[in-house]
Short mmCIF file of N, CA, C and O in Angstrom, two decimals:
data_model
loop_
_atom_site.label_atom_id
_atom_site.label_comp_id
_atom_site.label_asym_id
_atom_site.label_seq_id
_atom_site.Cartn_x
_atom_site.Cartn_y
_atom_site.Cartn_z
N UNK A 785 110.58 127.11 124.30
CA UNK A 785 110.56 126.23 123.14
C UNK A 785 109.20 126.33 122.47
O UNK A 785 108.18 126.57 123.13
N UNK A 786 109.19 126.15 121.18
CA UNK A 786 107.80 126.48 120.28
C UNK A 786 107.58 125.11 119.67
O UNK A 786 108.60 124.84 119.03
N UNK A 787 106.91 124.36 119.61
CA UNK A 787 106.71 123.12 118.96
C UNK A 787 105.07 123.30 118.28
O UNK A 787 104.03 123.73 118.77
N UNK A 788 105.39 122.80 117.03
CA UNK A 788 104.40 122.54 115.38
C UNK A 788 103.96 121.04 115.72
O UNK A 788 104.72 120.07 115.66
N UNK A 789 102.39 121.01 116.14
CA UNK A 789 102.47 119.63 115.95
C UNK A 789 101.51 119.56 114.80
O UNK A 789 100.54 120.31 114.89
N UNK A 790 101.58 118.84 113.78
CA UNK A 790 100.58 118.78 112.72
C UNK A 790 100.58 117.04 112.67
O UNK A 790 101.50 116.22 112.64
N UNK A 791 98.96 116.89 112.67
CA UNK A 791 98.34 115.57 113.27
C UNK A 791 96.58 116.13 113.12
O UNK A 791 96.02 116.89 113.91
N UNK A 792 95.96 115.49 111.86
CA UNK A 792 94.57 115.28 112.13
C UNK A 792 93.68 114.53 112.54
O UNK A 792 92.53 114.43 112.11
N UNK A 793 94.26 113.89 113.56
CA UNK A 793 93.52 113.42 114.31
C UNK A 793 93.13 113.99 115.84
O UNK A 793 94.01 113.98 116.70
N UNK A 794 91.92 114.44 116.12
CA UNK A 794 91.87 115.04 117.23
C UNK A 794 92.09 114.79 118.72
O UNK A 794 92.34 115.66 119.56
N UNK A 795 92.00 113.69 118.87
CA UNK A 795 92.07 112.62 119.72
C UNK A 795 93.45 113.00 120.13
O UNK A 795 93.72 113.63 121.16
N UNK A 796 94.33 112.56 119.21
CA UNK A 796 95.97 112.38 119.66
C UNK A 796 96.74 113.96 119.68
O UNK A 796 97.78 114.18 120.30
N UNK A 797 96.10 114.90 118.95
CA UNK A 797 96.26 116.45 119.29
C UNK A 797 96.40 116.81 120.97
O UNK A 797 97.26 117.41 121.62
N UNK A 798 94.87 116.00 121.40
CA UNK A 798 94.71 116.62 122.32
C UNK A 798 95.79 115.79 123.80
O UNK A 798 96.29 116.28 124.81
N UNK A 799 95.77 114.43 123.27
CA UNK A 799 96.70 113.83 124.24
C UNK A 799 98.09 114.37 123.93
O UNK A 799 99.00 114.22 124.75
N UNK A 800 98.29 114.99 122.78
CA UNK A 800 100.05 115.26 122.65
C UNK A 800 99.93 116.22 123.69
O UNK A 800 100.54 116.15 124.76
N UNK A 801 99.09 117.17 123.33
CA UNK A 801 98.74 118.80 123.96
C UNK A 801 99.07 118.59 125.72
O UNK A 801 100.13 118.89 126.27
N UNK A 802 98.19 118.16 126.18
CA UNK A 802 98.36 117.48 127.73
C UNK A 802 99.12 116.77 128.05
O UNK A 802 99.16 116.52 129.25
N UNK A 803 99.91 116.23 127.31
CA UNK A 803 101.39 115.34 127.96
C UNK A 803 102.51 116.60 127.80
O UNK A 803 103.54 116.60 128.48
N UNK A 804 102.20 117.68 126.83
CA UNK A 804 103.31 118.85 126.53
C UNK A 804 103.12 119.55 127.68
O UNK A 804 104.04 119.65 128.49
N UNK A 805 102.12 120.00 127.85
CA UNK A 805 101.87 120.83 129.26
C UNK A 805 102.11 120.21 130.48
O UNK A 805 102.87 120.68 131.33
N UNK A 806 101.47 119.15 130.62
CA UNK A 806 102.22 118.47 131.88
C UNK A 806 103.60 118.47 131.96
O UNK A 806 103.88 117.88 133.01
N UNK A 807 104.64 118.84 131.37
CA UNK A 807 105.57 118.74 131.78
C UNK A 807 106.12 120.45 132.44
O UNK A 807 105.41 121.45 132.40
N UNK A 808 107.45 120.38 132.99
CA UNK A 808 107.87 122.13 133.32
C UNK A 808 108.72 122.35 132.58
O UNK A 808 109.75 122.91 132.96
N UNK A 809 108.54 121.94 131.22
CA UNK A 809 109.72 122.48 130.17
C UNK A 809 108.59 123.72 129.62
O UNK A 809 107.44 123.44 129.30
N UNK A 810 109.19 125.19 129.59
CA UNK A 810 108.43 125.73 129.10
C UNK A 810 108.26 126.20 127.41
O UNK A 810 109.12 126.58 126.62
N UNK A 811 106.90 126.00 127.24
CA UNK A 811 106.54 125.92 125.62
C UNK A 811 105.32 126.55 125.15
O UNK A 811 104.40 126.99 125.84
N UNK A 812 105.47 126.53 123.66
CA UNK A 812 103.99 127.30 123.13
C UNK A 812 104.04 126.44 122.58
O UNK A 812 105.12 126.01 122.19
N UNK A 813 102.69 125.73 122.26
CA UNK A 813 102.18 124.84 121.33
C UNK A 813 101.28 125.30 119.98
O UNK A 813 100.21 125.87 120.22
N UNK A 814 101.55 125.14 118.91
CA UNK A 814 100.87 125.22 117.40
C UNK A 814 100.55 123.89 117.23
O UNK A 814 101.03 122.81 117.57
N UNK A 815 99.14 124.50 116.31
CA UNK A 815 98.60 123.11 115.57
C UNK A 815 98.09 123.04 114.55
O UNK A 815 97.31 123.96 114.34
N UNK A 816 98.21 122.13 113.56
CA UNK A 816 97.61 122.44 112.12
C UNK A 816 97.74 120.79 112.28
O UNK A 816 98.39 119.90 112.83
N UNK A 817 96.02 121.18 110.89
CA UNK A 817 95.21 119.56 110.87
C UNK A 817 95.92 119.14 109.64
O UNK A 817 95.54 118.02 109.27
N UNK A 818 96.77 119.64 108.93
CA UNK A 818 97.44 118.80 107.95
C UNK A 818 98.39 119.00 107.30
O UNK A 818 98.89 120.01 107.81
N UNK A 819 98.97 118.70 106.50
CA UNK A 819 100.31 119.00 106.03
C UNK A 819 100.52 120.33 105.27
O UNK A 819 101.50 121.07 105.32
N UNK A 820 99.10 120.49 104.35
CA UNK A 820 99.14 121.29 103.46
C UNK A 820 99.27 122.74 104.51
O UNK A 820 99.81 123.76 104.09
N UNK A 821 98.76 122.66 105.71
CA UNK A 821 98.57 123.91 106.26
C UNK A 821 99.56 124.10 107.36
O UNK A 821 99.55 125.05 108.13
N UNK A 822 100.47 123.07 107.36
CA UNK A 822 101.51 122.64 108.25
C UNK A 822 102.77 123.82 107.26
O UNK A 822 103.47 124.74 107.67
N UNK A 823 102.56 123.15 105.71
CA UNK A 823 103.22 124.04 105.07
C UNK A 823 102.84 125.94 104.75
O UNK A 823 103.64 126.79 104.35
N UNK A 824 101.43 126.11 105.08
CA UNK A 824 101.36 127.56 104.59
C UNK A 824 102.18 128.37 106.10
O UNK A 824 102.85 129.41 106.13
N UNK A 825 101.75 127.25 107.42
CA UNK A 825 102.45 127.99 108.66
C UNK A 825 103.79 128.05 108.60
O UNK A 825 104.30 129.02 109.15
N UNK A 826 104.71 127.01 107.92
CA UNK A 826 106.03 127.27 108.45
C UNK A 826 106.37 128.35 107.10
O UNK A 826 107.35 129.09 107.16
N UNK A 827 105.54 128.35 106.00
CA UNK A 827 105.91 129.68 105.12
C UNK A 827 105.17 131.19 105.50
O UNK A 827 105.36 132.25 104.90
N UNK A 828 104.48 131.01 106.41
CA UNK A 828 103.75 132.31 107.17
C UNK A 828 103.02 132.97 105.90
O UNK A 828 103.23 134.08 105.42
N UNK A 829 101.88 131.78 105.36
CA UNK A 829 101.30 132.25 104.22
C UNK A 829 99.66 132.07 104.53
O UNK A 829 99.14 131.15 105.16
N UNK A 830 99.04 133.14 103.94
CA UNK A 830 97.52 133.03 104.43
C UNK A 830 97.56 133.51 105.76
O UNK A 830 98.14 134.56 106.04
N UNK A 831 96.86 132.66 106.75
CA UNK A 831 95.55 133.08 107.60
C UNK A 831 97.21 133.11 108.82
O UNK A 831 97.18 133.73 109.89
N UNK A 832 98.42 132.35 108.36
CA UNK A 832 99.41 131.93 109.34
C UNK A 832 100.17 133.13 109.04
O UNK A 832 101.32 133.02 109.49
N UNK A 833 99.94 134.41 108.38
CA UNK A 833 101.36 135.33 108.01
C UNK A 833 101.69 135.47 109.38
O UNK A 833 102.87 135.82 109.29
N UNK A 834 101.36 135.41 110.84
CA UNK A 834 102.01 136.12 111.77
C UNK A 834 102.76 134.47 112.71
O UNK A 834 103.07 134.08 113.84
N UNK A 835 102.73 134.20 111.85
CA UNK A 835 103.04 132.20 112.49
C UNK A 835 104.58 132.71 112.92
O UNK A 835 105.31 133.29 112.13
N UNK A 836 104.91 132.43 114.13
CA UNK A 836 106.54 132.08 115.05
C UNK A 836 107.18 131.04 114.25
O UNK A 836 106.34 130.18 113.97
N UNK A 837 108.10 130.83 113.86
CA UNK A 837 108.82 129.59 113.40
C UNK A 837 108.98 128.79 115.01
O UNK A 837 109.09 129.19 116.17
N UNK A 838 108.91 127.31 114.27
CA UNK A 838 108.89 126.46 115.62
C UNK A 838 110.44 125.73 115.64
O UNK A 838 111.24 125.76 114.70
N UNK A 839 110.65 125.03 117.06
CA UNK A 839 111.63 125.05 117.03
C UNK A 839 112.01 123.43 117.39
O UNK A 839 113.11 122.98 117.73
N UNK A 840 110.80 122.75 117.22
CA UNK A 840 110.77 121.20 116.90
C UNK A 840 109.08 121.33 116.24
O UNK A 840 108.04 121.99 116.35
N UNK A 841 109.67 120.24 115.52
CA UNK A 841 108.06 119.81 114.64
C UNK A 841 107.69 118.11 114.96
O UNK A 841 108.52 117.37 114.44
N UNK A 842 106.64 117.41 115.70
CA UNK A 842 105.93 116.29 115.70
C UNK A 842 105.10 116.30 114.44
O UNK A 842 104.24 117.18 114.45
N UNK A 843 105.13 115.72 113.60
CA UNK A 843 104.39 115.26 112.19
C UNK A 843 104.20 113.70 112.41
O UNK A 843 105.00 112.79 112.63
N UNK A 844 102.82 113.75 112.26
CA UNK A 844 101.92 112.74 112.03
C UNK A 844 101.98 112.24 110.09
O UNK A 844 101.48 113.07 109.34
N UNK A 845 102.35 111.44 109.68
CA UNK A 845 102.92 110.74 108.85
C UNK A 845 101.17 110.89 107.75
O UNK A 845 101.17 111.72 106.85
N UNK A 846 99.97 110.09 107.96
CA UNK A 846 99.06 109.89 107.31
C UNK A 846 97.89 111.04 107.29
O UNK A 846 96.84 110.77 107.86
N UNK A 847 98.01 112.10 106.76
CA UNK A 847 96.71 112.97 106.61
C UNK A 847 96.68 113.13 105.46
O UNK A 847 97.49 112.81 104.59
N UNK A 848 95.24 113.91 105.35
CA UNK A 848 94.91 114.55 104.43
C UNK A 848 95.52 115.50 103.61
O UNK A 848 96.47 116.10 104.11
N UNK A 849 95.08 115.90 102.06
CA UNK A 849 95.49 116.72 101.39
C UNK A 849 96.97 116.73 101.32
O UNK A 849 97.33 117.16 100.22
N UNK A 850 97.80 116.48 101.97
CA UNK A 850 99.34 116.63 101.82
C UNK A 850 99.78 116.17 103.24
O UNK A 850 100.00 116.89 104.22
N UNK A 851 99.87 114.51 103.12
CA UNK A 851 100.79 113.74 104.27
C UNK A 851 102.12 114.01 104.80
O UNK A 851 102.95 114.55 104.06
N UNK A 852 102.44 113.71 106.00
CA UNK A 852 103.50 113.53 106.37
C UNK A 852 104.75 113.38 105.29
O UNK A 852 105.11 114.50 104.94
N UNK A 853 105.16 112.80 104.95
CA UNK A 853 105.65 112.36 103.91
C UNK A 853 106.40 113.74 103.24
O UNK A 853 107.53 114.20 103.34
N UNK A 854 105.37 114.10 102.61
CA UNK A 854 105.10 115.02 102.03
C UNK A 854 105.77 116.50 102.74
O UNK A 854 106.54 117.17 102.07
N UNK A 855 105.53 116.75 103.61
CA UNK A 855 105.87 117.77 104.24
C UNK A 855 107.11 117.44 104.90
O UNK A 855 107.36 118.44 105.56
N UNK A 856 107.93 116.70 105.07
CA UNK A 856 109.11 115.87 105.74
C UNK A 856 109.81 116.55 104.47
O UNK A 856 110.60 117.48 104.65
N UNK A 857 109.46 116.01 102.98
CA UNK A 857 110.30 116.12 101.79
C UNK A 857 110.54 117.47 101.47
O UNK A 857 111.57 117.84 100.90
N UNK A 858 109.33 118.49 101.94
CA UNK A 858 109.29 119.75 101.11
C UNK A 858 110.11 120.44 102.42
O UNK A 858 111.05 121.18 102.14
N UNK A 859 109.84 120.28 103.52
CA UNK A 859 110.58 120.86 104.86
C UNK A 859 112.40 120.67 104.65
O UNK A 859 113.23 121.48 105.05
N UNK A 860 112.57 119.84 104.18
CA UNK A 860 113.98 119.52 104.18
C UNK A 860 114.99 119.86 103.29
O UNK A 860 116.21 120.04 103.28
N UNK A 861 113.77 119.90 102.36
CA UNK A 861 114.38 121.06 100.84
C UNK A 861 114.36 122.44 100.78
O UNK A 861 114.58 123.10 99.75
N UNK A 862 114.05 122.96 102.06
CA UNK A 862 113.93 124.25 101.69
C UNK A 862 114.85 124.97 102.94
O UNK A 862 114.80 125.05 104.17
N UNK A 863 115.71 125.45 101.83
CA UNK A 863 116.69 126.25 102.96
C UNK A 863 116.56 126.93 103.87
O UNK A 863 117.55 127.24 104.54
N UNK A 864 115.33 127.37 104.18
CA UNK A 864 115.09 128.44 105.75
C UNK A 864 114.23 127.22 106.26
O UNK A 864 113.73 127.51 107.34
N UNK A 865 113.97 126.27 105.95
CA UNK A 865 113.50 125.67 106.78
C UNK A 865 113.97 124.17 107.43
O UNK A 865 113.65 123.62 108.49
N UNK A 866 114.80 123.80 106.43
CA UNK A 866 115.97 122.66 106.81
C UNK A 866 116.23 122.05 107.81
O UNK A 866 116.20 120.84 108.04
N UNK A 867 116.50 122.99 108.51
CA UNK A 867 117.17 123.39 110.16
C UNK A 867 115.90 122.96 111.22
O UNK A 867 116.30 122.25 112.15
N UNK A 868 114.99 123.14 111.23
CA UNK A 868 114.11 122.69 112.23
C UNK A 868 113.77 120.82 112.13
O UNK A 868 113.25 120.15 111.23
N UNK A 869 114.29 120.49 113.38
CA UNK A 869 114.22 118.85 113.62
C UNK A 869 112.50 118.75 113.48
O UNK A 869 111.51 119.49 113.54
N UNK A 870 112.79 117.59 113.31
CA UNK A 870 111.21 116.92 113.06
C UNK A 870 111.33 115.26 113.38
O UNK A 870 112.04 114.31 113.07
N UNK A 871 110.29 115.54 114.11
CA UNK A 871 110.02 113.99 114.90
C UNK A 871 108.81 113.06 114.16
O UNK A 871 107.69 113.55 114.24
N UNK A 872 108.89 112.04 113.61
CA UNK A 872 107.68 111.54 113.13
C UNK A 872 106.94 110.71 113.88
O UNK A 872 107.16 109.50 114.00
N UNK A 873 105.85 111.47 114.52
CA UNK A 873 105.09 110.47 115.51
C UNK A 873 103.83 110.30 114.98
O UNK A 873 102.97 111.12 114.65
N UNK A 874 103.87 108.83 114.97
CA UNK A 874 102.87 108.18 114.06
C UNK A 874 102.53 106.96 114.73
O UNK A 874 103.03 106.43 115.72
N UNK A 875 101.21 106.48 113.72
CA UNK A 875 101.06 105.10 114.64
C UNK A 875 102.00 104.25 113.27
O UNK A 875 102.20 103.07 113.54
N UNK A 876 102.43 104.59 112.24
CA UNK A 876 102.69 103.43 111.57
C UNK A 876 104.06 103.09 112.27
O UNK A 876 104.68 103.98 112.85
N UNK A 877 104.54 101.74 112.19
CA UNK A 877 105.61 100.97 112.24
C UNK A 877 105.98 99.71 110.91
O UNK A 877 106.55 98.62 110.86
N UNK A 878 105.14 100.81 109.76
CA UNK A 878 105.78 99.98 108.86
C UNK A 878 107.48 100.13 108.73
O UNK A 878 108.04 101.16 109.09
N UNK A 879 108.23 98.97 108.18
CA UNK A 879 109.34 99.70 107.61
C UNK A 879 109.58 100.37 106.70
O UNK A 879 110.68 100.90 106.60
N UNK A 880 108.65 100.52 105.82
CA UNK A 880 109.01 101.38 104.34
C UNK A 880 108.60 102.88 105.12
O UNK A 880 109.11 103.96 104.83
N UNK A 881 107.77 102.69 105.97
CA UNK A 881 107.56 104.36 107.10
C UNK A 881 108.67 104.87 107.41
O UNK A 881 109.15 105.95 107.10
N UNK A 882 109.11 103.89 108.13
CA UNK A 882 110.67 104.12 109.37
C UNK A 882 111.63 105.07 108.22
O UNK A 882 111.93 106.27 108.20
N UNK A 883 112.01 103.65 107.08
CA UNK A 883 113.15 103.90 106.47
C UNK A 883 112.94 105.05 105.48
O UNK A 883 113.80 105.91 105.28
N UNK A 884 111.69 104.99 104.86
CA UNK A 884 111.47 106.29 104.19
C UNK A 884 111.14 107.69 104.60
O UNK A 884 111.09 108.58 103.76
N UNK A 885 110.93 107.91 105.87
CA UNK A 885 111.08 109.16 107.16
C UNK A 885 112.45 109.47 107.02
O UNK A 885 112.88 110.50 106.49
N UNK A 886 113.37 108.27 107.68
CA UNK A 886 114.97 108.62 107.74
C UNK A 886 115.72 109.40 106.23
O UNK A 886 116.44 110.39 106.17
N UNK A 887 115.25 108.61 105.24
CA UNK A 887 115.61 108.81 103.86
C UNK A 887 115.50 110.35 103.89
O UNK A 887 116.39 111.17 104.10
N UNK A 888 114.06 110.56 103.61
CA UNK A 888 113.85 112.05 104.01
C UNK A 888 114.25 112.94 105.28
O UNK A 888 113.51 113.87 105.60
N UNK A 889 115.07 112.74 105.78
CA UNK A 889 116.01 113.60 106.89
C UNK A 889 115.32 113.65 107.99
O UNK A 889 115.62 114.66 108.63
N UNK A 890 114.26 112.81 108.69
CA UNK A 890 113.21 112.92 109.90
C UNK A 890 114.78 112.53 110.90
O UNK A 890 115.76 111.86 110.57
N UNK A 891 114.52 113.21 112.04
CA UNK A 891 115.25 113.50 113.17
C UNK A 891 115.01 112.35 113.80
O UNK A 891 116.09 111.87 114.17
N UNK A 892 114.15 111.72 114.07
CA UNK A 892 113.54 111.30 115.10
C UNK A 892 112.04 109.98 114.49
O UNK A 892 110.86 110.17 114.19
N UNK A 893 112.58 109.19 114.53
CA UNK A 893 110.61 108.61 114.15
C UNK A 893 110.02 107.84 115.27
O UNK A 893 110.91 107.16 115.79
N UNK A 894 108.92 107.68 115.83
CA UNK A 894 108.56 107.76 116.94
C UNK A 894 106.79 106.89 116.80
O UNK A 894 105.73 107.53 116.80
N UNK A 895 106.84 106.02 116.73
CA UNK A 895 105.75 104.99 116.85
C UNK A 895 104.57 105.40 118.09
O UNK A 895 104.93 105.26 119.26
N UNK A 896 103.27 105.87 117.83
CA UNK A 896 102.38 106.11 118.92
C UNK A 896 102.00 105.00 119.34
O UNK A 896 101.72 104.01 118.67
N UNK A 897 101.96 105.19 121.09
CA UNK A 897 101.58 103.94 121.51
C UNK A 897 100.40 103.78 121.51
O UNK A 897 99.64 104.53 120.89
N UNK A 898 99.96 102.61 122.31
CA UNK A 898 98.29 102.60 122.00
C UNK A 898 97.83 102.95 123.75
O UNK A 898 96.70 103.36 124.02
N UNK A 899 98.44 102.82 124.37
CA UNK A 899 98.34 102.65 126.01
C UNK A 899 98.49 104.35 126.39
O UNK A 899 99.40 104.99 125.86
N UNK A 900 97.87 104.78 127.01
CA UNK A 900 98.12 106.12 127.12
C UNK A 900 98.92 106.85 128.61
O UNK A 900 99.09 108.04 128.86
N UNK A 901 99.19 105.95 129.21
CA UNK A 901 100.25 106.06 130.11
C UNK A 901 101.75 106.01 129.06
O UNK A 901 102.72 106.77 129.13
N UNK A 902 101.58 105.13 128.33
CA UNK A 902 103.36 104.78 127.42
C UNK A 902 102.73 106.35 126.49
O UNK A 902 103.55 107.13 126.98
N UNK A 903 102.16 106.93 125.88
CA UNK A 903 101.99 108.10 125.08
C UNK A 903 102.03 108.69 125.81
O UNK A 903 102.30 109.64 125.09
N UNK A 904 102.00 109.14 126.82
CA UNK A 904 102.14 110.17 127.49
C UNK A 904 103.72 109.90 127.65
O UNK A 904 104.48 110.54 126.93
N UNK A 905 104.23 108.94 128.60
CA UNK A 905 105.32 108.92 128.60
C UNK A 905 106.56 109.37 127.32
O UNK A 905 107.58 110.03 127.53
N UNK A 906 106.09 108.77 125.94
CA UNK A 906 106.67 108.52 125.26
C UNK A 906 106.89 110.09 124.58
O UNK A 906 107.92 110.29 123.93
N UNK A 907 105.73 111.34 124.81
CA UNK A 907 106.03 112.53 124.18
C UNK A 907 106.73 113.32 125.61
O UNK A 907 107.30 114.38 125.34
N UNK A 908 106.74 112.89 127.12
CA UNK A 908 107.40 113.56 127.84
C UNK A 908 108.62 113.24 127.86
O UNK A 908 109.36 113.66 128.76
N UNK A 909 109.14 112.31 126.73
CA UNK A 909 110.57 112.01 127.01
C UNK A 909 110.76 112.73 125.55
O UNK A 909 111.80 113.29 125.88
N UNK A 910 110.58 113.16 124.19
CA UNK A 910 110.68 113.92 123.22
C UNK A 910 110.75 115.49 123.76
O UNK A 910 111.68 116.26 123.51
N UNK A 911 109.49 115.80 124.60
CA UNK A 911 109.68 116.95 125.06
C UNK A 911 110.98 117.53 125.95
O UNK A 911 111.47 118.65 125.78
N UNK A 912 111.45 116.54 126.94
CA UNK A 912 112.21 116.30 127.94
C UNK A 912 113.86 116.58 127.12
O UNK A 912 114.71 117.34 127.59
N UNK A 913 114.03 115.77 125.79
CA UNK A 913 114.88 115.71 124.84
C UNK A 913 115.12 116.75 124.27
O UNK A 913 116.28 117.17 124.32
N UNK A 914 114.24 117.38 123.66
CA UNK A 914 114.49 119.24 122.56
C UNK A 914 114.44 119.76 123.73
O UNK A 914 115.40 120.51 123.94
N UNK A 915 113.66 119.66 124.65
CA UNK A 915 113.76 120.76 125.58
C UNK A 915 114.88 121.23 126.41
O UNK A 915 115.39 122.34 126.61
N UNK A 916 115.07 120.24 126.75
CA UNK A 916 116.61 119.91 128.00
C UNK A 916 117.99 119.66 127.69
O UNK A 916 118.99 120.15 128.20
N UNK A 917 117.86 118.71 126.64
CA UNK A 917 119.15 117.72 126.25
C UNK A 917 119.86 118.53 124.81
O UNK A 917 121.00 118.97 124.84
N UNK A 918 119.18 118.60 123.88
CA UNK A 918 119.30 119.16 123.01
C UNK A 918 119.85 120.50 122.58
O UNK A 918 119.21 121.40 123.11
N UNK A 919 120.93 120.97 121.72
CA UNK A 919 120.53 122.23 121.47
C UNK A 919 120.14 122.75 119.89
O UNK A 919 120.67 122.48 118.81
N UNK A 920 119.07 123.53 120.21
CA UNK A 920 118.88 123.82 118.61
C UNK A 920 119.21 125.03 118.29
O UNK A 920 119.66 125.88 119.06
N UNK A 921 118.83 125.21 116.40
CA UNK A 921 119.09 125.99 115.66
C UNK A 921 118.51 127.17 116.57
O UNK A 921 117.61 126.97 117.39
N UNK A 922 119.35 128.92 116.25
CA UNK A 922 118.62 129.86 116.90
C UNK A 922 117.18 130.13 115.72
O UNK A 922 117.41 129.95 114.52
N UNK A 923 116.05 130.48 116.06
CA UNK A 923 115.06 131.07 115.08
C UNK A 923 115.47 132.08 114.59
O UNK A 923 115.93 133.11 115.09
N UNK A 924 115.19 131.59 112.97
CA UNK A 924 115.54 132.91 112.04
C UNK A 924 114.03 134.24 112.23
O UNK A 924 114.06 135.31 111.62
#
């Protein structure tokens, strides 16, 4: 399994990173600090032309240059890229977050905890989910 996590915050990169590996689902992990570059990787444009398509995406909702949001809307509109689920793990729990994620076709929205036993937990059961439970699209 290949998972895109795009999230600028470094902090929670690195705890996603180590709760992904701790588990024995096997995976490659990508990372991009923001949306805008979240988008040149899944178009394999620039510095990303040799970028793998991933085969779940964690998007962090609030960054720079081109948010969550943002990349949820343009990901979902675009026919080769449609197909890849996307989880929105974020700290917001607003509802205009929730409901406007869903609106925009988010798979999954996923509130970061603050406790890092429940974050850890909470991405080994996402991982546990695409990895195990799930079946996805084959990569184009």
């Amino acid at each position: 399994m290949r998972i895109l996590v795009v999230d600028d915050d470094p902090g929670d990169v690195l705890m996603i990173e180590e709760a992904l590996v701790d588990s024995d689902v096997e995976k490659v992990i990508d990372v991009v600090n923001d949306g805008q570059e979240a988008m040149e990787f899944l178009r394999r444009e620039g510095r990303h032309r040799d970028a793998r398509r991933p085969d779940v995406i964690l998007l962090d909702l609030n960054m720079p240059r081109m948010d969550g949001r943002q990349v949820l809307g343009a990901v979902k509109q675009d026919v080769d890229l449609r197909t890849i689920p996307i989880v929105v793990l974020t700290t917001s729990n607003a509802d205009t977050d929730i409901v406007g994620s869903y609106t925009l076709q988010a798979n999954a929205y996923v509130t970061k905890p603050i406790d890092l036993d429940d974050f850890n937990d909470v991405v080994h059961r996402i991982d546990e989910f695409f990895g195990r439970v799930v079946v996805l699209p084959k990569r184009s």
